[in-house]
Structure formats: structure tokens, C-alpha cells
Amino acid sequence: MSAATMSRQPGFANSSIGRALRSSWGARVTSYFAFVVAWQIVGASFFRVPTPWETLDFIWREVSGGDHGGVRPGQFWEHFSATVPRFAIGISVAFVIGVVVGLLIGSFSFVRALLSDVLLVFLALPAIIWAFLTVMWFGLGWEAPVYTVILSAAPFVAVNVAQGVRAVSPELRRMSDAFGVPRNRRIRSMLLPAITGYLFTGLRFAVIIGWNAVLLAEWFGAVDGVGWRARLWYDAARYKGFVGWAIIFIVFIFLLDGLVLSPLQRRAFRWRASPSSDLKAEVGAVDTESFTNTAIGL
Amino acid sequence: MATLQIEKLTKTFPPHSKDGRPVRAIQDISFAMSGQVFVSLVGPSGCGKSTLLNIVSGVDSPSTGTVTVTQDGKKARLGYVFQDSRLLPWRTVMQNMLYVSDLPEEEGRANASKYLEMVGLGHAHDMYPGQLSGGMQQRVGIARAFSVSPDLLLMDEPFSHLDAITARSLREELQVMWNATKKTVLFVTHDVMEAVQLSNRIITLAHGGTVFDDTTIELPFPRKASDPEFAAQQAEILGRFETMELERTAAKG
Ligand SMILES: Nc1ncnc2c1ncn2[C@@H]1O[C@H](COP(=O)(O)OP(=O)(O)OP(=O)(O)O)[C@@H](O)[C@H]1O
Ligand SMILES: [Mg+2]
């Protein structure tokens, strides 16, 4: 029997299960499954690590307003609805400031000379510093979380936008010069679309960093909100509560990315949907590239 | 009809490397053109043709000398067709046309449609440049330049990236459009045949950016390459090119 016919024999590698496992979807499911198993083992062996089931049970009680066994009933929505507006306002303001500063730095070399070191300092400052400072300035309340989000997220938008502006093709600039295209039209139709990839990278950074920032600031400087709630469980030494909230935070970011940011990004890149190109691959390529660039730029 | 006047123009670029010498793209160019003329600028690669167009269009500034473009004493409007189409990839064909328009929205659309129709792209308003072939993109570039009703139309090797057949049909279309509009055109090309086919006048630049030769072509339009007089004109200009190369080799020693 020749080698060629041997390899055609049905075997595990060619069975449908084998193929499903090797597909990227299968690989993902496998990795989640392995994670949960590992977690279960660790949770069952150490008292201070809650098991997946305990954690899930906690999340359900917290979200449905159920009984936590004496401490307090679940209050997910109350705190979630306190945090989301802070986060949303902070991110929106950070985005606007970041875009304006980024455009200025990218367009004018003297602004760049003026602000690039300042920007570096802002990028290097961890959100926790802003959380402490804003609590000192504003006391407990909604201000500290909002300002912490703005101060920690805006610089990431600004660097990315500045980088995008500097990457705009000189040929298109010259074309616009030659036809005497007015400045505001140039910004709207040439500059902003040209930097969309960078804008999205900036926005994604801003969302992740801003979410961290709002949690930190609420942990130290608020009297409600999800950060404050997570701290409540931490202070009460209720491990499953703390881990449960950590999972909620992660799920929130995943949902935000999958349900809001990715569809927005696809919409913005409609023009790339030419028959010959794979939209997702191209958008992905832009992203990783500018992510790496930013990482190097840091 | 515009008047273009170039006097003692020079252009020096800063050195490409730190201890290199400055690049003299244009040494000393003077010529004038005016009215319903189609003038071709031919010359070897690197002799400063694109630089000259950029200065005329105001995108670059002269080092010394003056360039004036006037239209009945006022500042003239310019159209520019580039070697590559230079369309905004994220805007549709129609949006690309409107990008350079200074007419009110409705009028701008009607005007753009008219010129897209003229280049045979009446059906492509809502397509993105990435969905068009190179020839179609270049057609949009041509329609865009005509659509601003330029007094002076600048064209920088607009057909050199296209295959011979597409280039030929676009050349014919350009001829038709020029006959219909009689713009003042300054057209840059490498291709002597293209220059002889399209122009009233051919200015030859030499290496180093000087005017080597300036000839008027009297043949009637439309011109056919198979016409013996056409061939004679072409041969004559090519002959001058050879002289230029010979002089250059001789000068080098
Ligand atoms: N922005 C610039 N900076 C520095 N040097 C330049 C610049 N633009 C052009 N040059 C130099 O000027 C010279 C003339 O360039 P130009 O592009 O005008 O040539 P060209 O005649 O259009 O050539 P081609 O036929 O190949 O397009 C070249 O040596 C080029 O390197
Ligand atoms: Mg050129």
C-alpha cells in the first residue's frame, strides 16, 4: 500500500471532530474549556479561590437581585447604571480631546515640538495616579471617575491620531492643494477617512484604558458604581464576589467590542469591500500594525 | 483662455542626503503660452517636468524667476490630471468629483454627471475607486480636472501607467474633449508620438532643466499616425532628441 493511499484512510485527523478542533472556532472552544477545567481544579484545592460554579451562582444572584445570604441583595443594575454614564461621558470627551490634539500634533511641527514630551508624560502616568489625584481634588462622587477616564484615555487617542495624520499620503495632499480644496472639506473627506484605522485603534485603547480607569476611580473615590461594588466584596473578603465582578468587567469589554466597536469599524471600512479583498483580513492588518506602532512609540 | 508666462525659472531642492549637493531640478526656463493651445512638454526622465507643473499649479514655489497664470488679468483657475489617478479611495466616484467642486450641491452634481458622461462613466457614480480598473480611474481623474472648468489644464503623463490600447482610446477621447472645450492645456509626456498627435506646440526640455527646442505642429486634427506627414513630424522631433543626446555625450567627453 502506497503512502498516498495510507493517508486517505479515515482516521482521527480527518474525522469531522478532528477538523472542528483544528478550525479556529474549535481551537477557541477548546481553550475556554481547558481554562474552566483548570479553574475548577484550582478552586477545589484552595479555599481562597472560588470555583466556576460558585462564581456563576454569585453573578446570577447579583444580576437578578437575589439573596447573597445575609449581606445584601444583588445590586448589579443599580451600580452598573451609575458607572456606564461616567464611562461614556469620559470616553466621549477623551475621544474628542484626543482627536483635536492628535490632529494638531500631526499637522503642525511646532505643536508637535510643544506637546510631544507632555504627551509622553501623560502616556506614562498610570491611571491609579489620576484616580488618587482626582479624588483629592474633587472628593467622593462622580467627578473623580469621569476625569480619571478622560485623563488616562485621551493621550492614547491623541498619539494614534497624530501618527495617522503623519501617514496621510502626500500625493492626496498635493492633489487637494492643486485643486484648492477648502480646509474643512479636506479634514472631513481626506484627513479623517485616511486616519480611520488609527482612530479605531485609538478608540479601542481608550475604551480598555478608560474602563480600567473608571473602575479604579470608583474603587477609591465613589460611593456607588461597579468599582465601588467590587471593593465592597473585596473588603468583606468574599472572594467569589470579587472574582464575579472581575468576570463581569471582562464580559462588558468583550460585548462592547463585539457589538459596538467591530460593527462600527466594518461600517467605516465599507469602501475597502472590493470584490478582490477580504475585508476582515485587511481591517485586521491595519489594526495590528498600528497597535504595534503605538506599542513601539511608547 | 489663460496666459501662462514663465520667466527665468529655476528650482533647486535641498540635498537628498546630509552631505549631498542641492538638486537643481530646473536650471533656466522661459516660455509663454496663451489662448486655445495644446502645448506638450517632452523630455527625458528627471529633467524637471513634474516640478515645472507643480510650480505652475502653485503646489511648489520657484527658487528664482517668476511664473504667472492669468485669465483676462485675473488669477486663473487650474485643473490637474496626475500620472496616477489620485482619487480618494474611501469616496465614491461622484463624491470624488464633488470634493474639488465649488458649485452648490445640486449644480455640482449635474456638472459632475456631465463630465463623467463625457468620459463614458455615467454608470459609475456610486462605485469606489478600488472597484474601477486603472483606465477607468484615470478617466475619473480627467473628468475631475475638466469639471472645475479650468482656464489652464495641467496634465502630467496621464496615460503612462496604462496599457497601449487603453491609452490610445483615452488619447482620442481627450482630443474630442479638447476640441469641444478648447482649454489652454500644458501636457507632459515621455512619448513623442503622443505629443505629435495631440499638440499644437511641443517644447523639449534637456537634462538639467533647460529648454532645448520649441516647435509648432501645423497638422490638422484629428491626426492619424499612419499619415506620412505625421510620421515626418515625429521623425523630425525624434531626430532632435538624438542630436540632444549626442551633444550631451560629446559634452561629457
Ligand atoms: N520634492 C523634491 N525634493 C527633492 N528633489 C526633488 C523633489 N521633486 C523632484 N526632485 C528632483 O528634481 C528632479 C526633477 O524631478 P521631476 O519629478 O520634475 O522629473 P520629471 O521630468 O517629471 O521626471 P519623470 O519623467 O521621470 O516624471 C529629479 O532629480 C528629482 O530627484
Ligand atoms: Mg514626472
XYZ file of C-alpha atoms and ligand atoms in Angstrom:
583
model
C 0.000 0.000 0.000
C 1.494 3.309 -1.022
C 1.871 6.251 1.306
C -0.688 8.212 -0.668
C -3.486 5.743 -0.086
C -2.483 5.320 3.549
C -3.072 8.954 4.257
C -6.549 8.716 2.788
C -7.591 6.207 5.396
C -10.231 7.698 7.647
C -8.599 8.480 10.953
C -8.866 10.959 13.732
C -7.071 13.728 11.836
C -9.575 13.546 9.003
C -12.725 12.933 11.004
C -15.175 15.764 11.410
C -14.323 16.160 15.109
C -10.664 16.411 14.242
C -11.377 19.070 11.663
C -13.661 21.029 14.003
C -10.951 21.038 16.660
C -8.376 22.329 14.239
C -10.601 25.117 12.964
C -10.041 28.417 14.752
C -13.516 28.156 16.220
C -12.717 24.735 17.601
C -9.414 25.976 18.979
C -11.203 28.727 20.849
C -13.784 26.456 22.393
C -11.025 24.084 23.426
C -9.097 26.854 25.117
C -12.161 28.041 27.063
C -12.945 24.527 28.116
C -9.383 23.916 29.270
C -9.475 27.150 31.227
C -12.674 26.234 33.056
C -11.329 22.787 33.912
C -8.104 24.263 35.269
C -10.070 26.814 37.245
C -12.270 24.095 38.723
C -9.237 22.119 39.853
C -7.558 25.143 41.444
C -10.854 26.293 43.010
C -11.493 22.886 44.529
C -7.985 22.717 46.015
C -7.672 26.196 47.533
C -10.116 27.742 49.923
C -9.439 31.284 48.721
C -10.219 30.542 45.087
C -13.946 30.225 44.298
C -14.956 27.530 41.816
C -16.525 28.451 38.490
C -19.897 27.259 39.709
C -19.780 29.375 42.903
C -18.778 32.382 40.868
C -21.523 31.864 38.322
C -24.037 31.455 41.119
C -22.829 34.719 42.635
C -23.081 36.584 39.311
C -26.616 35.301 38.837
C -27.679 36.455 42.304
C -26.026 39.827 41.829
C -27.624 40.413 38.436
C -31.089 39.094 39.321
C -31.236 40.919 42.648
C -31.192 37.609 44.511
C -30.166 36.848 48.084
C -26.443 36.721 48.944
C -27.010 35.044 52.284
C -27.282 37.903 54.728
C -25.019 40.654 53.443
C -27.187 42.468 50.908
C -29.315 41.547 47.939
C -27.825 41.699 44.435
C -27.471 45.221 43.126
C -25.924 44.843 39.711
C -28.148 47.222 37.734
C -28.060 49.979 40.289
C -24.271 50.165 40.178
C -23.940 49.391 36.529
C -26.230 52.257 35.625
C -24.182 54.583 37.809
C -20.930 53.603 36.118
C -21.905 53.480 32.456
C -22.724 57.208 32.099
C -19.421 58.116 33.792
C -17.561 55.826 31.454
C -19.470 57.005 28.375
C -19.010 60.705 29.123
C -15.353 60.184 29.962
C -14.652 58.238 26.778
C -16.548 60.699 24.588
C -14.705 63.695 25.984
C -11.386 61.838 25.833
C -12.059 60.935 22.217
C -12.867 64.491 21.167
C -9.879 65.950 23.007
C -7.631 63.190 21.709
C -8.710 63.737 18.103
C -8.248 67.513 18.257
C -4.856 67.309 19.974
C -3.780 64.487 17.666
C -4.763 66.470 14.558
C -2.828 69.480 15.813
C 0.269 67.474 16.714
C 0.157 65.621 13.413
C -0.369 68.731 11.311
C 1.917 71.366 12.838
C 5.511 70.628 13.691
C 5.630 73.368 16.258
C 2.648 71.929 18.148
C 4.410 68.606 17.946
C 7.573 70.083 19.435
C 5.465 71.759 22.104
C 3.351 68.788 23.147
C 5.141 65.543 22.343
C 7.024 65.369 25.651
C 3.932 66.353 27.608
C 2.038 63.612 25.815
C 4.733 61.101 26.696
C 4.394 62.007 30.372
C 0.629 61.551 30.189
C 1.016 58.194 28.455
C 3.435 57.018 31.103
C 1.247 58.039 34.077
C -0.764 55.059 35.318
C -4.497 55.534 35.786
C -4.157 54.963 39.510
C -2.228 58.230 39.877
C -5.088 60.089 38.213
C -7.571 58.243 40.412
C -5.799 59.405 43.587
C -5.288 62.948 42.325
C -8.866 63.434 41.165
C -10.202 62.069 44.454
C -8.022 64.581 46.262
C -9.277 67.371 44.013
C -12.972 66.532 43.765
C -13.688 64.284 46.752
C -16.022 61.313 46.551
C -18.595 61.440 43.755
C -18.992 61.225 40.005
C -16.209 63.700 39.137
C -13.192 61.581 40.040
C -14.176 58.637 37.801
C -15.080 60.858 34.842
C -11.891 62.920 34.991
C -9.756 59.847 35.543
C -11.188 58.311 32.381
C -10.559 61.485 30.383
C -7.024 61.986 31.643
C -5.917 58.407 31.122
C -7.681 57.669 27.807
C -7.251 60.906 25.806
C -3.460 60.604 25.334
C -3.872 57.212 23.629
C -6.337 58.648 21.159
C -4.025 61.609 20.547
C -0.890 59.543 19.772
C -2.753 57.333 17.358
C -4.425 60.215 15.566
C -1.147 62.122 15.318
C 0.501 59.073 13.819
C -2.370 58.701 11.352
C -2.120 62.308 10.214
C 1.571 61.929 9.508
C 0.823 58.846 7.425
C -1.639 60.608 5.086
C -0.413 60.301 1.534
C 1.475 63.385 0.303
C 0.051 62.703 -3.180
C -3.506 63.251 -1.959
C -2.396 66.376 -0.112
C -0.853 67.756 -3.294
C -3.956 66.888 -5.266
C -6.027 68.828 -2.741
C -3.603 71.748 -2.943
C -3.687 71.768 -6.732
C -7.487 71.946 -6.780
C -7.595 74.458 -3.930
C -9.888 72.301 -1.794
C -11.047 74.261 1.281
C -9.629 73.234 4.647
C -12.765 71.929 6.356
C -13.681 69.754 3.388
C -10.127 68.462 3.335
C -10.341 67.472 7.009
C -13.720 65.809 6.570
C -13.144 63.990 3.287
C -9.406 63.351 3.155
C -7.840 63.502 6.605
C -10.457 61.811 8.796
C -11.135 58.870 6.443
C -7.396 58.434 5.924
C -6.854 58.068 9.655
C -9.925 55.912 10.399
C -7.791 52.847 11.135
C -5.740 54.861 13.595
C -8.895 56.384 15.093
C -10.272 52.942 15.821
C -7.021 51.748 17.316
C -7.037 54.854 19.498
C -10.656 54.287 20.453
C -10.037 50.666 21.392
C -7.102 51.634 23.580
C -9.207 54.400 25.091
C -12.051 52.004 25.883
C -9.833 49.459 27.585
C -7.795 52.014 29.477
C -10.849 54.116 30.284
C -12.667 51.095 31.679
C -9.714 50.338 33.938
C -9.652 53.961 34.960
C -13.323 54.168 35.864
C -13.068 51.022 37.995
C -10.020 52.312 39.835
C -11.520 55.708 40.457
C -14.762 54.217 41.739
C -12.805 51.831 43.935
C -11.190 54.710 45.748
C -13.375 57.684 45.122
C -17.053 56.931 44.685
C -19.993 55.885 46.834
C -21.603 53.721 44.160
C -20.736 52.190 40.787
C -19.307 48.836 39.789
C -15.814 49.644 41.041
C -17.197 50.552 44.426
C -19.293 47.376 44.471
C -16.291 45.192 43.643
C -14.454 46.805 46.525
C -17.360 46.066 48.846
C -16.948 42.346 48.193
C -13.192 42.628 48.442
C -13.407 44.376 51.827
C -15.870 41.737 53.011
C -13.344 39.076 51.958
C -15.992 37.458 49.733
C -13.731 36.002 47.069
C -16.472 34.805 44.776
C -17.932 38.315 44.774
C -14.652 39.860 43.783
C -13.919 37.290 41.089
C -17.529 37.513 39.899
C -17.191 41.217 39.339
C -13.864 40.787 37.560
C -15.648 38.467 35.154
C -18.453 40.975 34.650
C -15.845 43.625 33.775
C -14.263 41.376 31.173
C -17.610 40.363 29.673
C -18.581 44.026 29.400
C -15.476 44.880 27.400
C -15.971 41.848 25.155
C -19.586 42.784 24.445
C -18.718 46.423 23.832
C -16.009 45.424 21.386
C -18.073 42.805 19.604
C -21.418 44.587 19.487
C -20.392 48.214 19.076
C -16.790 48.777 18.030
C -16.355 45.994 15.471
C -19.599 46.755 13.577
C -18.691 50.458 13.579
C -15.288 49.653 12.209
C -16.716 47.460 9.458
C -19.076 50.259 8.510
C -16.257 52.762 8.359
C -14.280 50.492 6.050
C -17.111 49.794 3.592
C -15.020 51.312 0.809
C -12.482 48.514 1.170
C -15.089 45.912 0.346
C -13.902 45.470 -3.205
C -14.535 42.016 -4.652
C -10.876 41.076 -4.591
C -10.169 41.823 -0.964
C -11.058 40.124 2.241
C -12.460 42.919 4.360
C -11.793 41.449 7.732
C -8.226 40.475 6.965
C -7.405 43.969 5.747
C -9.002 45.745 8.653
C -7.225 43.345 10.959
C -3.940 44.070 9.254
C -4.314 47.809 9.737
C -5.135 47.280 13.356
C -2.262 45.078 14.328
C 0.107 47.348 12.503
C -0.941 50.484 14.297
C -1.187 48.630 17.591
C 2.417 47.588 17.224
C 3.424 51.048 16.115
C 1.852 52.555 19.167
C 3.481 49.999 21.365
C 6.851 50.868 19.858
C 6.032 54.572 20.032
C 5.542 54.208 23.765
C -8.331 81.136 -22.235
C -5.439 81.611 -19.952
C -1.991 83.057 -20.366
C 0.955 81.286 -18.781
C 4.203 83.189 -18.539
C 7.372 81.599 -17.238
C 10.445 83.768 -16.881
C 13.966 82.676 -15.942
C 12.597 79.942 -13.711
C 14.978 77.885 -11.581
C 14.237 75.352 -8.902
C 16.758 73.880 -6.507
C 15.791 71.234 -3.981
C 17.721 70.749 -0.745
C 20.257 67.868 -0.869
C 18.730 64.399 -0.612
C 21.392 63.289 1.869
C 23.201 65.223 4.553
C 26.445 65.839 2.684
C 24.955 65.663 -0.823
C 24.695 68.576 -3.203
C 21.460 70.514 -3.731
C 19.380 69.130 -6.612
C 18.948 71.566 -9.500
C 15.707 70.338 -10.985
C 15.188 73.364 -13.275
C 18.121 75.475 -14.492
C 16.649 78.258 -16.518
C 13.332 78.013 -18.292
C 11.445 80.789 -20.058
C 8.432 80.418 -22.314
C 4.933 81.763 -22.686
C 1.704 80.269 -23.964
C -1.719 81.722 -24.365
C -5.178 81.014 -25.724
C -6.626 77.850 -27.223
C -3.412 75.888 -27.415
C -2.401 72.401 -26.514
C 1.275 72.521 -25.552
C 3.287 69.382 -24.865
C 6.369 69.307 -22.712
C 8.618 66.390 -23.587
C 11.972 65.453 -22.164
C 13.958 62.704 -20.523
C 13.091 61.405 -17.083
C 14.239 63.661 -14.271
C 14.550 66.826 -16.367
C 12.069 68.647 -14.142
C 8.753 68.309 -15.981
C 6.683 67.390 -12.944
C 8.481 70.009 -10.909
C 7.552 72.610 -13.514
C 3.864 71.633 -13.393
C 3.900 71.702 -9.604
C 5.290 75.218 -9.668
C 2.734 76.328 -12.249
C -0.050 74.871 -10.125
C 1.252 76.622 -7.020
C 1.878 73.403 -5.111
C 5.621 74.201 -5.185
C 7.322 77.584 -5.241
C 10.098 78.725 -7.601
C 13.646 79.224 -6.291
C 14.156 82.208 -8.615
C 12.242 83.587 -11.569
C 8.522 84.086 -11.953
C 5.519 82.116 -13.070
C 2.240 83.896 -13.723
C -1.016 82.363 -14.819
C -3.706 84.870 -15.652
C -7.152 84.826 -17.130
C -8.190 88.213 -18.546
C -5.958 89.841 -15.960
C -7.427 87.826 -13.067
C -5.994 84.758 -11.348
C -6.721 81.705 -13.498
C -8.478 78.525 -12.379
C -6.466 75.336 -12.729
C -7.241 71.697 -13.366
C -4.657 68.970 -12.822
C -4.506 65.410 -14.144
C -1.822 63.379 -12.420
C 0.230 60.426 -13.569
C -1.711 58.258 -11.106
C -5.398 58.991 -10.665
C -5.111 60.347 -7.102
C -8.693 59.677 -6.144
C -9.813 59.442 -2.527
C -10.166 55.666 -2.126
C -12.840 55.995 0.575
C -15.119 58.200 -1.505
C -17.294 57.189 -4.440
C -16.671 58.483 -7.943
C -19.359 61.157 -7.528
C -18.033 62.186 -4.112
C -14.555 62.462 -5.607
C -15.921 64.822 -8.250
C -17.733 66.903 -5.631
C -14.571 67.052 -3.499
C -12.995 69.561 -5.902
C -16.207 71.358 -6.897
C -17.055 74.819 -5.651
C -20.571 74.840 -7.091
C -23.653 74.469 -4.880
C -24.560 70.805 -4.219
C -27.220 70.328 -6.927
C -25.342 72.167 -9.649
C -22.139 70.392 -8.693
C -23.811 67.015 -9.176
C -25.265 67.934 -12.544
C -21.909 69.291 -13.658
C -20.020 66.215 -12.445
C -22.518 63.943 -14.209
C -21.945 65.802 -17.440
C -18.192 65.218 -17.373
C -18.469 61.621 -16.160
C -20.816 61.015 -19.074
C -18.208 62.533 -21.390
C -15.535 60.045 -20.286
C -18.015 57.154 -20.513
C -18.540 56.664 -16.778
C -22.146 57.788 -16.483
C -22.970 54.469 -14.816
C -20.204 54.530 -12.211
C -21.291 57.365 -9.890
C -21.601 55.191 -6.815
C -18.585 52.974 -7.315
C -15.457 53.258 -5.191
C -12.111 53.756 -6.970
C -10.996 50.306 -5.794
C -13.791 48.811 -7.879
C -12.620 50.517 -11.082
C -9.875 49.470 -13.477
C -6.803 51.665 -13.835
C -8.119 53.112 -17.088
C -11.468 53.946 -15.524
C -9.754 55.612 -12.571
C -7.709 57.731 -14.929
C -10.919 58.693 -16.754
C -12.350 59.910 -13.466
C -9.169 61.916 -12.960
C -9.652 63.517 -16.368
C -13.352 64.211 -15.761
C -12.436 65.738 -12.407
C -9.930 68.110 -13.976
C -12.329 69.207 -16.730
C -15.233 69.562 -14.285
C -13.737 72.564 -12.484
C -13.895 74.478 -15.810
C -10.189 75.247 -15.626
C -8.722 78.138 -17.553
C -5.468 76.196 -17.658
C -5.390 72.411 -17.628
C -2.196 70.712 -16.449
C -1.644 67.067 -17.345
C 1.362 65.095 -16.090
C 1.876 61.930 -18.145
C -1.757 60.956 -17.636
C -1.600 57.841 -19.823
C 1.837 56.469 -18.993
C 0.564 53.924 -16.467
C -1.972 52.468 -18.882
C -1.694 49.740 -21.479
C -1.269 50.843 -25.095
C -4.852 50.163 -26.162
C -6.466 51.983 -23.259
C -4.004 54.856 -23.622
C -4.897 55.144 -27.280
C -8.632 55.353 -26.715
C -8.204 57.837 -23.873
C -5.991 59.958 -26.101
C -8.759 60.055 -28.668
C -11.311 60.992 -26.019
C -9.031 63.719 -24.751
C -8.764 65.049 -28.272
C -12.552 65.167 -28.577
C -12.914 66.866 -25.212
C -10.264 69.388 -26.068
C -11.948 70.196 -29.369
C -15.230 70.692 -27.545
C -13.812 72.919 -24.795
C -10.644 74.448 -26.292
C -8.934 74.778 -22.938
C -5.386 76.007 -22.609
C -3.513 72.776 -21.923
C 0.021 72.082 -20.731
C 0.656 68.381 -21.228
C 3.716 66.481 -20.025
C 4.799 63.284 -21.727
C 7.725 60.984 -22.464
C 6.107 59.855 -25.650
C 6.933 61.844 -28.773
C 4.178 60.204 -30.801
C 1.605 61.140 -28.187
C 2.891 64.717 -28.244
C 2.727 64.928 -32.047
C -0.771 63.500 -32.074
C -2.247 65.895 -29.529
C -0.423 69.198 -29.585
C -0.153 72.479 -31.420
C 3.261 73.051 -29.990
C 5.996 70.870 -28.485
C 8.579 72.164 -26.049
C 11.520 69.848 -25.480
C 13.429 70.054 -22.217
C 17.002 68.857 -21.882
C 18.661 67.061 -18.972
C 19.272 69.517 -16.173
C 16.098 71.507 -16.837
C 16.602 73.871 -19.763
C 14.514 74.417 -22.891
C 16.202 72.588 -25.742
C 13.692 73.088 -28.513
C 10.317 74.684 -29.219
C 8.317 73.602 -32.306
C 4.871 74.369 -33.671
C 2.906 71.500 -35.263
C 0.564 72.654 -38.010
C -1.103 69.361 -38.986
C -4.938 69.374 -38.956
C -6.860 67.374 -36.331
C -7.742 64.531 -35.978
C -4.283 63.239 -36.672
C -3.568 59.682 -37.714
C -0.262 58.027 -37.005
C -0.490 56.359 -40.430
C -0.442 59.763 -42.165
C 3.007 60.319 -43.791
C 3.137 63.943 -42.629
C 2.564 62.776 -39.075
C 5.418 60.308 -39.421
C 7.660 63.050 -40.804
C 6.910 65.378 -37.864
C 7.564 62.598 -35.410
C 10.833 61.673 -37.117
C 11.959 65.281 -37.048
C 11.352 65.653 -33.318
C 12.980 62.313 -32.573
C 15.936 63.470 -34.688
C 16.326 66.498 -32.437
C 16.273 64.226 -29.410
C 19.143 62.292 -30.911
C 21.095 65.477 -31.527
C 20.496 66.436 -27.922
C 21.803 63.093 -26.681
C 24.822 63.323 -28.987
C 25.633 66.842 -27.764
C 25.320 65.596 -24.205
C 27.661 62.670 -24.783
C 30.106 64.954 -26.567
C 29.998 67.497 -23.737
C 30.792 64.751 -21.238
C 33.882 63.983 -23.269
N 10.304 67.207 -3.564
C 11.539 67.011 -4.066
N 12.606 67.059 -3.249
C 13.839 66.878 -3.722
N 14.128 66.643 -5.004
C 13.130 66.578 -5.884
C 11.760 66.761 -5.452
N 10.965 66.634 -6.534
C 11.780 66.395 -7.582
N 13.072 66.371 -7.191
C 14.238 66.174 -8.079
O 14.115 67.040 -9.160
C 14.497 66.399 -10.372
C 13.383 66.510 -11.385
O 12.256 65.760 -10.948
P 10.883 65.716 -11.741
O 9.967 64.850 -10.969
O 10.432 67.100 -12.001
O 11.308 64.994 -13.095
P 10.397 64.590 -14.337
O 10.928 65.322 -15.511
O 8.975 64.787 -14.011
O 10.730 63.057 -14.476
P 9.766 61.874 -14.941
O 9.636 61.987 -16.415
O 10.526 60.657 -14.542
O 8.480 62.031 -14.207
C 14.843 64.966 -10.012
O 16.240 64.874 -9.926
C 14.238 64.772 -8.654
O 15.035 63.919 -7.874
Mg 7.280 63.434 -13.653
